[in-house]
Amino acid sequence: MALITKAIKGTKDVLPSESYKNQYIESTAIKNAEQFGYKEIRTPVFEHTELFQRGVGDTTDVVQKEMYTFDDKGGRSITLRPEGTAGSARAFLEHGLNNETLPQKVCYLTSCYRYEKPQAGRLREFHQFGAECFGTQSPLADAELISLAKSIIDDLGIKDVHLELNSIGCPECRAEYHNALKEYFSARKDELCPTCQDRLDRNPMRILDCKSPICSEIAAGAPVVLDYLCDECKEHFAKVKGYLDAMNIEYKINPQIVRGLDYYTKTVFEFVSDAIGSQGTVCGGGRYDGLIEELGGAKTPSLGFGMGLERIQMVMETQKCEFPQPAKPDLFIVALGEKATLKAIEIAKDMREEGFTALYDLNQRSLRAQMKYADKTGAQFSVVIGDNEVDNDLAKLKNMQTGDEADINLTTFVSKFYSVTFNDALDDLTINGESFDFNSLFLGGEKE
Ligand code: ATP
Ligand code: MG
């Protein structure tokens, strides 16, 4: 029984009382992305395992240790997406978006699955907002992508998040760097964790990203990739920095950032917060010029980022950023008896058609209980109707905040609700910017 009533370790429910925060973060991300010309893409939650082995890289922590992989009933190896880039890149190729005008800019809100040790800011099911820009090698694109991430962070009111920037070069300049790393790490091979000992030959740069304390301590003294960049990568990096300067975006060069996914080339970046402890990276991304080719497409230089939405929310809560409160219901209809209930159904329908939120009690409780319920819902107005009110087409509309009441005709008042805004007090009632008397409005009176 205990299993049935307990969510899986590392997963999280978002309850109705909290979901407005998620909605706010998500809609802010999408809105900013649209302003930069990004359009939403939706891809399946699972893909062929090979896609991630290829796309993310089979020497990465994600592929070696963290994937949720299983055989389906047809014997295929399936993996729950650990990130969003590989699926988007697969869809980009499968649907021939590479034949459209480039770059193609896509964004997504997505759940991701990684078998990691659950802790603050580290879940097994988490959510990302991601943006991918396929088909441009211009450093302008790197700077624009970074500025999109920054716009979202700024728009959410997050402070004290800083940008860390690095370039990890291209396969050409990396060959020499790999040799330098191999030489450095070989001297202390016995101290490395078993996974990193294996990586030493296959992909020594991955050791720089290992989370084990000993490996990271050894990695701290390793040669830095910036010293090994080829001329083209150097120039690209200089231009990215120049554009960021022009955009007044501050950054700190951090030669330790290599990112946990194999496909990155040239620019890599992270937005880091000091407010939420060691899981402080709220957004990570960079350029992956080789990925599309790796997946079988033509050479298509591209770039993207993933933003961890749970971490963004943690930062916002720690910093007491404001989440706009969800709108309160406009009207609660207290209905007494069957006749009044039928009227309530009609009024609620009319109200909803006009774009308002209208509620009534499905449990048809007593007057007292319904008033209490109305209060709980936070409704701005209530109206009590029984047989008399329906027969006489007359009732009282109550402002739940001030207690003020106005007489209304049940048959006509809904249309008058339209474009009414209240600034708490009834005498502040305005319609399309003009001042009205509450009572006279609903009884069809003249403007004051
Ligand atoms: P980390 O170094 O923290 O493990 P990562 O390099 O594995 O991060 P990415 O693959 O770049 O992370 O994913 C992008 C973003 O997604 C991260 O910056 C982070 O905000 C978020 N993220 C990654 N893994 C998790 C997780 N297990 N739980 C919650 N958020 C996560
Ligand atoms: Mg990770």
Short mmCIF file of C-alpha atoms and ligand atoms in Angstrom, two decimals:
data_model
loop_
_atom_site.label_atom_id
_atom_site.label_comp_id
_atom_site.label_asym_id
_atom_site.label_seq_id
_atom_site.Cartn_x
_atom_site.Cartn_y
_atom_site.Cartn_z
CA MET A 1 0.00 0.00 0.00
CA ALA A 2 2.79 2.37 0.96
CA LEU A 3 4.14 2.15 -2.59
CA ILE A 4 0.86 3.21 -4.10
CA THR A 5 0.61 6.40 -2.09
CA LYS A 6 4.20 7.47 -2.47
CA ALA A 7 5.64 9.11 -5.57
CA ILE A 8 8.85 7.66 -7.01
CA LYS A 9 12.07 8.93 -5.42
CA GLY A 10 13.37 12.03 -7.15
CA THR A 11 9.99 13.03 -8.60
CA LYS A 12 7.80 15.87 -7.46
CA ASP A 13 4.10 16.67 -7.54
CA VAL A 14 3.04 20.23 -8.25
CA LEU A 15 -0.19 20.87 -6.38
CA PRO A 16 -2.97 23.19 -7.61
CA SER A 17 -1.99 25.75 -4.97
CA GLU A 18 1.52 26.01 -6.45
CA SER A 19 1.12 25.40 -10.17
CA TYR A 20 0.62 29.09 -10.96
CA LYS A 21 4.33 29.53 -10.24
CA ASN A 22 5.29 26.92 -12.84
CA GLN A 23 2.87 28.45 -15.31
CA TYR A 24 4.38 31.88 -14.74
CA ILE A 25 7.96 30.68 -15.27
CA GLU A 26 7.00 28.67 -18.34
CA SER A 27 4.96 31.41 -19.99
CA THR A 28 7.69 33.97 -19.32
CA ALA A 29 10.26 31.70 -20.98
CA ILE A 30 8.06 31.09 -24.02
CA LYS A 31 7.18 34.78 -24.34
CA ASN A 32 10.83 35.82 -24.36
CA ALA A 33 11.73 33.07 -26.81
CA GLU A 34 9.00 34.25 -29.16
CA GLN A 35 10.45 37.75 -28.99
CA PHE A 36 13.69 36.26 -30.30
CA GLY A 37 11.92 34.34 -33.07
CA TYR A 38 11.93 30.91 -31.42
CA LYS A 39 8.92 28.68 -32.06
CA GLU A 40 7.84 25.77 -29.92
CA ILE A 41 8.67 22.21 -30.89
CA ARG A 42 7.22 19.15 -29.11
CA THR A 43 8.94 15.80 -29.32
CA PRO A 44 8.22 12.44 -27.65
CA VAL A 45 9.23 11.70 -24.09
CA PHE A 46 11.12 8.60 -25.28
CA GLU A 47 13.43 7.94 -28.19
CA HIS A 48 15.62 5.12 -29.46
CA THR A 49 18.47 4.66 -27.00
CA GLU A 50 20.99 4.97 -29.85
CA LEU A 51 19.93 8.60 -30.39
CA PHE A 52 21.23 9.61 -26.98
CA GLN A 53 24.29 7.38 -27.17
CA ARG A 54 25.15 9.13 -30.42
CA GLY A 55 23.82 12.59 -29.68
CA VAL A 56 24.74 13.05 -26.03
CA GLY A 57 27.84 10.88 -26.29
CA ASP A 58 28.53 7.48 -24.79
CA THR A 59 31.42 8.64 -22.63
CA THR A 60 29.26 11.15 -20.76
CA ASP A 61 27.89 10.71 -17.24
CA VAL A 62 24.41 11.12 -18.67
CA VAL A 63 24.73 8.12 -20.99
CA GLN A 64 27.01 6.00 -18.82
CA LYS A 65 25.21 6.40 -15.53
CA GLU A 66 22.01 8.38 -15.67
CA MET A 67 19.67 7.17 -18.41
CA TYR A 68 16.34 5.45 -17.88
CA THR A 69 16.67 2.75 -20.51
CA PHE A 70 14.41 -0.24 -20.99
CA ASP A 71 13.28 -2.69 -23.63
CA ASP A 72 9.70 -2.23 -24.79
CA LYS A 73 7.44 -5.18 -25.50
CA GLY A 74 8.67 -5.20 -29.10
CA GLY A 75 12.25 -5.66 -27.91
CA ARG A 76 13.41 -2.13 -28.83
CA SER A 77 15.79 -0.32 -26.52
CA ILE A 78 13.98 2.84 -25.45
CA THR A 79 15.27 5.72 -23.32
CA LEU A 80 13.34 8.43 -21.52
CA ARG A 81 14.86 11.68 -22.73
CA PRO A 82 17.61 12.90 -20.39
CA GLU A 83 17.69 16.27 -22.24
CA GLY A 84 15.94 18.01 -25.09
CA THR A 85 18.58 18.71 -27.72
CA ALA A 86 18.94 15.22 -29.21
CA GLY A 87 15.18 14.83 -29.78
CA SER A 88 14.91 18.29 -31.37
CA ALA A 89 17.89 17.57 -33.61
CA ARG A 90 16.35 14.24 -34.62
CA ALA A 91 13.04 15.96 -35.47
CA PHE A 92 14.91 18.71 -37.36
CA LEU A 93 16.47 16.06 -39.60
CA GLU A 94 13.49 13.74 -39.85
CA HIS A 95 11.15 16.49 -41.04
CA GLY A 96 13.62 18.15 -43.36
CA LEU A 97 13.74 21.45 -41.46
CA ASN A 98 17.32 21.65 -42.70
CA ASN A 99 15.81 22.44 -46.13
CA GLU A 100 13.97 25.49 -44.79
CA THR A 101 15.57 28.88 -44.38
CA LEU A 102 18.30 28.66 -41.80
CA PRO A 103 18.73 29.16 -38.96
CA GLN A 104 15.72 27.31 -37.61
CA LYS A 105 15.01 28.43 -34.07
CA VAL A 106 13.03 26.11 -31.85
CA CYS A 107 12.22 26.05 -28.14
CA TYR A 108 10.51 23.64 -25.79
CA LEU A 109 9.24 23.01 -22.30
CA THR A 110 10.00 19.44 -21.46
CA SER A 111 10.35 16.87 -18.72
CA CYS A 112 13.75 15.12 -18.50
CA TYR A 113 14.75 11.90 -16.77
CA ARG A 114 18.10 11.14 -15.19
CA TYR A 115 18.95 8.49 -12.65
CA GLU A 116 20.87 10.72 -10.27
CA LYS A 117 21.12 10.95 -6.51
CA PRO A 118 18.09 13.05 -5.56
CA GLN A 119 18.92 16.16 -3.54
CA ALA A 120 18.00 19.83 -3.48
CA GLY A 121 17.98 20.98 -7.10
CA ARG A 122 18.65 17.48 -8.43
CA LEU A 123 15.68 15.33 -9.35
CA ARG A 124 15.14 12.20 -11.38
CA GLU A 125 12.29 13.80 -13.26
CA PHE A 126 12.96 17.48 -13.80
CA HIS A 127 11.86 20.10 -16.29
CA GLN A 128 13.73 22.22 -18.75
CA PHE A 129 13.02 25.13 -20.95
CA GLY A 130 15.30 24.72 -23.93
CA ALA A 131 16.15 26.72 -27.03
CA GLU A 132 17.99 25.40 -30.08
CA CYS A 133 19.21 27.35 -33.09
CA PHE A 134 20.05 25.07 -36.02
CA GLY A 135 22.14 26.18 -38.98
CA THR A 136 24.41 29.10 -38.19
CA GLN A 137 28.07 29.38 -37.42
CA SER A 138 27.91 33.09 -36.73
CA PRO A 139 29.14 34.28 -33.33
CA LEU A 140 26.13 36.61 -33.47
CA ALA A 141 23.99 33.55 -32.81
CA ASP A 142 26.01 32.59 -29.71
CA ALA A 143 25.58 36.07 -28.28
CA GLU A 144 21.88 36.21 -29.13
CA LEU A 145 21.22 32.81 -27.57
CA ILE A 146 22.98 33.85 -24.37
CA SER A 147 21.01 37.07 -24.32
CA LEU A 148 17.76 35.09 -24.64
CA ALA A 149 18.64 33.08 -21.52
CA LYS A 150 19.54 36.29 -19.74
CA SER A 151 16.29 37.99 -20.78
CA ILE A 152 14.28 35.17 -19.26
CA ILE A 153 16.26 35.30 -16.03
CA ASP A 154 15.93 39.10 -15.87
CA ASP A 155 12.24 39.06 -16.77
CA LEU A 156 11.57 36.67 -13.88
CA GLY A 157 13.19 39.19 -11.55
CA ILE A 158 16.10 36.92 -10.64
CA LYS A 159 19.15 38.69 -9.29
CA ASP A 160 22.65 37.50 -8.46
CA VAL A 161 22.91 34.99 -11.27
CA HIS A 162 26.17 35.33 -13.15
CA LEU A 163 27.23 34.15 -16.56
CA GLU A 164 30.29 31.92 -16.95
CA LEU A 165 31.74 31.53 -20.39
CA ASN A 166 34.32 29.34 -22.03
CA SER A 167 35.32 27.98 -25.41
CA ILE A 168 36.19 24.31 -25.75
CA GLY A 169 37.32 24.60 -29.34
CA CYS A 170 36.67 22.38 -32.31
CA PRO A 171 37.82 18.78 -32.96
CA GLU A 172 40.97 20.11 -34.68
CA CYS A 173 42.29 22.21 -31.84
CA ARG A 174 41.10 19.68 -29.34
CA ALA A 175 43.39 16.91 -30.57
CA GLU A 176 46.42 18.64 -29.12
CA TYR A 177 44.51 19.49 -25.96
CA HIS A 178 43.49 15.86 -25.49
CA ASN A 179 47.15 14.87 -25.61
CA ALA A 180 48.00 17.43 -22.97
CA LEU A 181 45.16 16.15 -20.76
CA LYS A 182 46.20 12.55 -21.24
CA GLU A 183 49.71 13.37 -20.20
CA TYR A 184 48.51 15.29 -17.15
CA PHE A 185 45.99 12.71 -15.93
CA SER A 186 48.16 9.66 -16.71
CA ALA A 187 50.57 10.79 -14.00
CA ARG A 188 47.75 10.38 -11.44
CA LYS A 189 45.78 7.64 -13.15
CA ASP A 190 45.59 5.40 -10.07
CA GLU A 191 43.78 8.10 -8.10
CA LEU A 192 41.02 8.61 -10.68
CA CYS A 193 37.63 6.93 -10.28
CA PRO A 194 37.16 3.77 -12.41
CA THR A 195 34.92 5.61 -14.93
CA CYS A 196 37.54 8.30 -15.43
CA GLN A 197 40.34 5.75 -15.77
CA ASP A 198 38.33 4.38 -18.66
CA ARG A 199 37.75 7.89 -20.03
CA LEU A 200 41.45 8.68 -20.00
CA ASP A 201 41.92 7.00 -23.36
CA ARG A 202 38.51 7.49 -24.88
CA ASN A 203 37.63 11.08 -23.95
CA PRO A 204 39.91 12.72 -21.38
CA MET A 205 37.93 15.97 -21.40
CA ARG A 206 35.08 14.16 -19.66
CA ILE A 207 37.28 13.79 -16.57
CA LEU A 208 37.02 17.57 -16.16
CA ASP A 209 33.28 17.15 -15.69
CA CYS A 210 33.43 14.28 -13.18
CA LYS A 211 31.60 15.00 -9.93
CA SER A 212 33.73 12.71 -7.74
CA PRO A 213 35.69 14.86 -5.26
CA ILE A 214 39.09 13.32 -6.03
CA CYS A 215 38.69 13.60 -9.79
CA SER A 216 37.54 17.22 -9.52
CA GLU A 217 40.47 18.04 -7.24
CA ILE A 218 42.91 16.55 -9.76
CA ALA A 219 41.04 18.23 -12.63
CA ALA A 220 41.47 21.66 -11.03
CA GLY A 221 45.16 21.64 -11.98
CA ALA A 222 44.70 20.31 -15.51
CA PRO A 223 45.77 22.28 -18.61
CA VAL A 224 43.02 24.63 -19.81
CA VAL A 225 41.50 24.37 -23.25
CA LEU A 226 41.65 28.12 -23.91
CA ASP A 227 45.43 27.77 -24.29
CA TYR A 228 44.95 25.30 -27.13
CA LEU A 229 42.36 27.05 -29.34
CA CYS A 230 43.08 27.23 -33.07
CA ASP A 231 42.95 30.63 -34.78
CA GLU A 232 39.41 30.19 -36.03
CA CYS A 233 38.09 29.18 -32.60
CA LYS A 234 40.01 32.04 -31.01
CA GLU A 235 38.48 34.53 -33.41
CA HIS A 236 34.99 33.10 -32.91
CA PHE A 237 35.35 33.39 -29.15
CA ALA A 238 36.65 36.95 -29.41
CA LYS A 239 33.64 37.92 -31.52
CA VAL A 240 31.16 36.29 -29.12
CA LYS A 241 32.72 38.26 -26.28
CA GLY A 242 32.63 41.43 -28.36
CA TYR A 243 28.91 41.05 -29.09
CA LEU A 244 28.17 40.31 -25.43
CA ASP A 245 30.06 43.48 -24.51
CA ALA A 246 27.98 45.40 -27.03
CA MET A 247 24.85 43.97 -25.40
CA ASN A 248 26.12 45.00 -21.95
CA ILE A 249 26.02 41.40 -20.80
CA GLU A 250 28.60 40.70 -18.14
CA TYR A 251 30.44 37.39 -18.08
CA LYS A 252 33.27 35.68 -16.33
CA ILE A 253 35.63 33.45 -18.29
CA ASN A 254 35.73 30.07 -16.59
CA PRO A 255 38.15 27.68 -18.32
CA GLN A 256 36.83 24.82 -16.14
CA ILE A 257 33.44 24.68 -17.89
CA VAL A 258 33.38 21.82 -20.35
CA ARG A 259 29.67 20.87 -20.05
CA GLY A 260 28.40 17.37 -19.48
CA LEU A 261 27.36 16.51 -23.02
CA ASP A 262 29.80 15.40 -25.69
CA TYR A 263 28.41 17.37 -28.58
CA TYR A 264 29.60 20.81 -27.51
CA THR A 265 32.17 22.76 -29.55
CA LYS A 266 33.48 26.30 -29.26
CA THR A 267 31.27 28.43 -26.98
CA VAL A 268 29.95 26.90 -23.77
CA PHE A 269 28.24 28.81 -20.98
CA GLU A 270 26.44 28.48 -17.70
CA PHE A 271 24.27 30.82 -15.68
CA VAL A 272 25.06 30.17 -12.04
CA SER A 273 23.30 31.27 -8.88
CA ASP A 274 24.97 31.37 -5.49
CA ALA A 275 21.59 31.40 -3.77
CA ILE A 276 20.73 27.69 -3.89
CA GLY A 277 23.86 25.85 -2.83
CA SER A 278 25.94 23.48 -4.87
CA GLN A 279 23.28 22.79 -7.52
CA GLY A 280 23.56 26.39 -8.60
CA THR A 281 23.69 26.06 -12.38
CA VAL A 282 20.27 27.20 -13.56
CA CYS A 283 21.06 27.17 -17.27
CA GLY A 284 23.71 25.56 -19.41
CA GLY A 285 24.36 25.52 -23.08
CA GLY A 286 26.66 26.12 -25.96
CA ARG A 287 27.51 25.40 -29.51
CA TYR A 288 27.34 21.89 -30.98
CA ASP A 289 28.60 22.22 -34.52
CA GLY A 290 29.10 18.47 -34.97
CA LEU A 291 25.83 17.10 -33.65
CA ILE A 292 23.65 17.16 -36.77
CA GLU A 293 26.41 15.51 -38.78
CA GLU A 294 26.88 12.95 -36.03
CA LEU A 295 23.19 12.08 -36.43
CA GLY A 296 23.57 11.58 -40.17
CA GLY A 297 22.71 15.04 -41.54
CA ALA A 298 24.80 17.50 -43.51
CA LYS A 299 27.18 19.75 -41.61
CA THR A 300 24.88 22.13 -39.73
CA PRO A 301 26.54 24.29 -37.10
CA SER A 302 24.08 24.81 -34.26
CA LEU A 303 23.75 25.83 -30.64
CA GLY A 304 21.33 25.76 -27.73
CA PHE A 305 20.74 25.80 -24.00
CA GLY A 306 18.72 24.02 -21.36
CA MET A 307 17.35 25.84 -18.33
CA GLY A 308 16.43 23.83 -15.24
CA LEU A 309 13.01 25.07 -14.24
CA GLU A 310 12.98 23.60 -10.73
CA ARG A 311 16.28 25.36 -10.03
CA ILE A 312 14.94 28.61 -11.49
CA GLN A 313 11.96 28.33 -9.15
CA MET A 314 14.23 27.59 -6.18
CA VAL A 315 16.25 30.71 -6.89
CA MET A 316 13.10 32.77 -7.24
CA GLU A 317 11.73 31.49 -3.95
CA THR A 318 15.02 32.01 -2.14
CA GLN A 319 15.25 35.55 -3.47
CA LYS A 320 11.57 36.20 -2.78
CA CYS A 321 10.88 37.10 -6.40
CA GLU A 322 7.28 37.89 -7.09
CA PHE A 323 5.01 35.35 -8.72
CA PRO A 324 1.94 37.18 -10.01
CA GLN A 325 -1.07 35.82 -8.12
CA PRO A 326 -3.52 33.85 -10.21
CA ALA A 327 -6.73 35.73 -11.01
CA LYS A 328 -9.52 35.29 -8.48
CA PRO A 329 -12.91 33.98 -9.62
CA ASP A 330 -15.14 36.87 -10.68
CA LEU A 331 -18.42 35.57 -9.36
CA PHE A 332 -19.71 32.95 -6.96
CA ILE A 333 -23.40 32.17 -7.35
CA VAL A 334 -25.01 30.97 -4.14
CA ALA A 335 -28.08 29.04 -5.25
CA LEU A 336 -30.78 27.77 -2.87
CA GLY A 337 -33.17 25.19 -4.25
CA GLU A 338 -33.51 23.52 -7.61
CA LYS A 339 -35.02 26.47 -9.50
CA ALA A 340 -32.22 28.77 -8.38
CA THR A 341 -29.65 26.14 -9.26
CA LEU A 342 -30.94 26.02 -12.83
CA LYS A 343 -30.62 29.83 -12.94
CA ALA A 344 -27.09 29.57 -11.53
CA ILE A 345 -26.15 27.19 -14.32
CA GLU A 346 -27.46 29.69 -16.87
CA ILE A 347 -25.73 32.70 -15.32
CA ALA A 348 -22.44 30.80 -14.99
CA LYS A 349 -22.60 29.81 -18.64
CA ASP A 350 -23.27 33.42 -19.71
CA MET A 351 -20.48 34.71 -17.48
CA ARG A 352 -18.00 32.17 -18.85
CA GLU A 353 -18.96 33.03 -22.40
CA GLU A 354 -18.15 36.66 -21.61
CA GLY A 355 -14.73 35.52 -20.43
CA PHE A 356 -15.35 35.60 -16.66
CA THR A 357 -14.79 32.93 -14.07
CA ALA A 358 -18.04 31.90 -12.41
CA LEU A 359 -18.59 29.18 -9.83
CA TYR A 360 -21.48 27.63 -7.92
CA ASP A 361 -21.67 24.88 -5.34
CA LEU A 362 -21.87 21.43 -6.91
CA ASN A 363 -22.68 19.99 -3.50
CA GLN A 364 -25.73 22.30 -3.09
CA ARG A 365 -24.98 22.95 0.57
CA SER A 366 -26.72 25.32 3.01
CA LEU A 367 -26.60 29.11 2.58
CA ARG A 368 -24.02 29.41 5.34
CA ALA A 369 -21.83 26.68 3.91
CA GLN A 370 -22.02 28.14 0.41
CA MET A 371 -21.05 31.62 1.67
CA LYS A 372 -18.07 30.10 3.45
CA TYR A 373 -17.11 28.25 0.30
CA ALA A 374 -17.49 31.43 -1.77
CA ASP A 375 -15.11 33.14 0.63
CA LYS A 376 -12.58 30.34 0.34
CA THR A 377 -12.55 30.51 -3.44
CA GLY A 378 -11.56 34.16 -3.18
CA ALA A 379 -14.41 35.18 -5.48
CA GLN A 380 -14.63 38.94 -5.96
CA PHE A 381 -18.41 39.02 -6.16
CA SER A 382 -21.21 36.82 -4.98
CA VAL A 383 -24.91 36.74 -5.58
CA VAL A 384 -27.45 34.81 -3.52
CA ILE A 385 -30.45 33.49 -5.39
CA GLY A 386 -33.49 31.52 -4.28
CA ASP A 387 -37.01 31.10 -5.72
CA ASN A 388 -37.94 34.75 -4.96
CA GLU A 389 -34.93 36.22 -6.74
CA VAL A 390 -35.58 34.12 -9.81
CA ASP A 391 -39.32 34.97 -9.88
CA ASN A 392 -38.72 38.73 -9.45
CA ASP A 393 -35.56 38.87 -11.58
CA LEU A 394 -33.95 40.84 -8.80
CA ALA A 395 -31.01 40.02 -6.52
CA LYS A 396 -28.12 41.58 -4.64
CA LEU A 397 -24.60 41.48 -6.03
CA LYS A 398 -22.06 41.65 -3.22
CA ASN A 399 -18.51 42.84 -3.44
CA MET A 400 -16.83 40.25 -1.26
CA GLN A 401 -13.96 42.52 -0.30
CA THR A 402 -15.85 45.61 0.80
CA GLY A 403 -19.20 44.04 1.63
CA ASP A 404 -20.96 46.66 -0.58
CA GLU A 405 -24.08 45.48 -2.32
CA ALA A 406 -25.92 46.52 -5.45
CA ASP A 407 -29.33 45.54 -6.81
CA ILE A 408 -29.17 43.68 -10.07
CA ASN A 409 -31.52 42.19 -12.61
CA LEU A 410 -30.55 38.56 -12.98
CA THR A 411 -31.40 38.53 -16.67
CA THR A 412 -29.29 41.52 -17.68
CA PHE A 413 -26.40 41.99 -15.27
CA VAL A 414 -23.98 39.62 -16.95
CA SER A 415 -23.66 41.79 -20.03
CA LYS A 416 -22.87 44.75 -17.74
CA PHE A 417 -20.05 42.88 -16.06
CA TYR A 418 -18.24 43.21 -19.31
CA SER A 419 -15.09 45.37 -19.15
CA VAL A 420 -15.81 46.29 -15.56
CA THR A 421 -12.74 46.67 -13.41
CA PHE A 422 -12.74 47.28 -9.70
CA ASN A 423 -10.09 49.03 -7.72
CA ASP A 424 -11.32 47.49 -4.49
CA ALA A 425 -13.92 50.11 -3.62
CA LEU A 426 -17.21 50.40 -5.44
CA ASP A 427 -16.87 54.13 -6.02
CA ASP A 428 -13.74 53.42 -8.03
CA LEU A 429 -15.73 51.41 -10.53
CA THR A 430 -14.57 52.23 -14.03
CA ILE A 431 -15.72 51.05 -17.40
CA ASN A 432 -13.40 51.67 -20.28
CA GLY A 433 -11.72 54.31 -18.18
CA GLU A 434 -14.94 56.15 -17.22
CA SER A 435 -16.28 56.34 -13.69
CA PHE A 436 -19.63 54.73 -12.86
CA ASP A 437 -21.83 54.31 -9.85
CA PHE A 438 -22.03 50.63 -8.99
CA ASN A 439 -25.77 50.61 -8.16
CA SER A 440 -26.90 52.67 -11.09
CA LEU A 441 -24.80 50.57 -13.44
CA PHE A 442 -26.49 47.33 -12.69
CA LEU A 443 -29.99 48.81 -12.56
CA GLY A 444 -29.35 50.40 -15.90
CA GLY A 445 -28.74 53.92 -14.55
CA GLU A 446 -26.82 56.78 -16.12
CA LYS A 447 -23.19 57.60 -15.88
CA GLU A 448 -22.41 59.72 -12.79
P1 ATP B 1 24.77 19.47 -13.41
O1 ATP B 1 26.20 19.82 -13.61
O2 ATP B 1 24.10 20.26 -12.34
O3 ATP B 1 24.54 17.99 -13.28
P2 ATP B 1 24.25 19.27 -16.20
O4 ATP B 1 25.47 19.80 -16.83
O5 ATP B 1 24.09 17.80 -16.09
O6 ATP B 1 24.02 19.92 -14.75
P3 ATP B 1 22.57 20.01 -18.43
O7 ATP B 1 22.58 18.68 -19.02
O8 ATP B 1 23.32 21.09 -19.07
O9 ATP B 1 22.96 19.90 -16.87
O10 ATP B 1 21.05 20.49 -18.23
C1 ATP B 1 20.67 21.86 -18.27
C2 ATP B 1 20.10 22.31 -16.97
O11 ATP B 1 19.13 21.41 -16.48
C3 ATP B 1 21.10 22.39 -15.84
O12 ATP B 1 21.81 23.60 -15.89
C4 ATP B 1 20.21 22.35 -14.61
O13 ATP B 1 19.65 23.62 -14.36
C5 ATP B 1 19.13 21.42 -15.05
N1 ATP B 1 19.35 20.06 -14.53
C6 ATP B 1 20.22 19.12 -14.99
N2 ATP B 1 20.11 17.99 -14.30
C7 ATP B 1 19.13 18.19 -13.37
C8 ATP B 1 18.51 17.38 -12.37
N3 ATP B 1 18.87 16.12 -12.17
N4 ATP B 1 17.52 17.93 -11.61
C9 ATP B 1 17.13 19.20 -11.80
N5 ATP B 1 17.66 20.00 -12.74
C10 ATP B 1 18.64 19.52 -13.52
MG MG B 2 24.39 16.41 -14.58
#
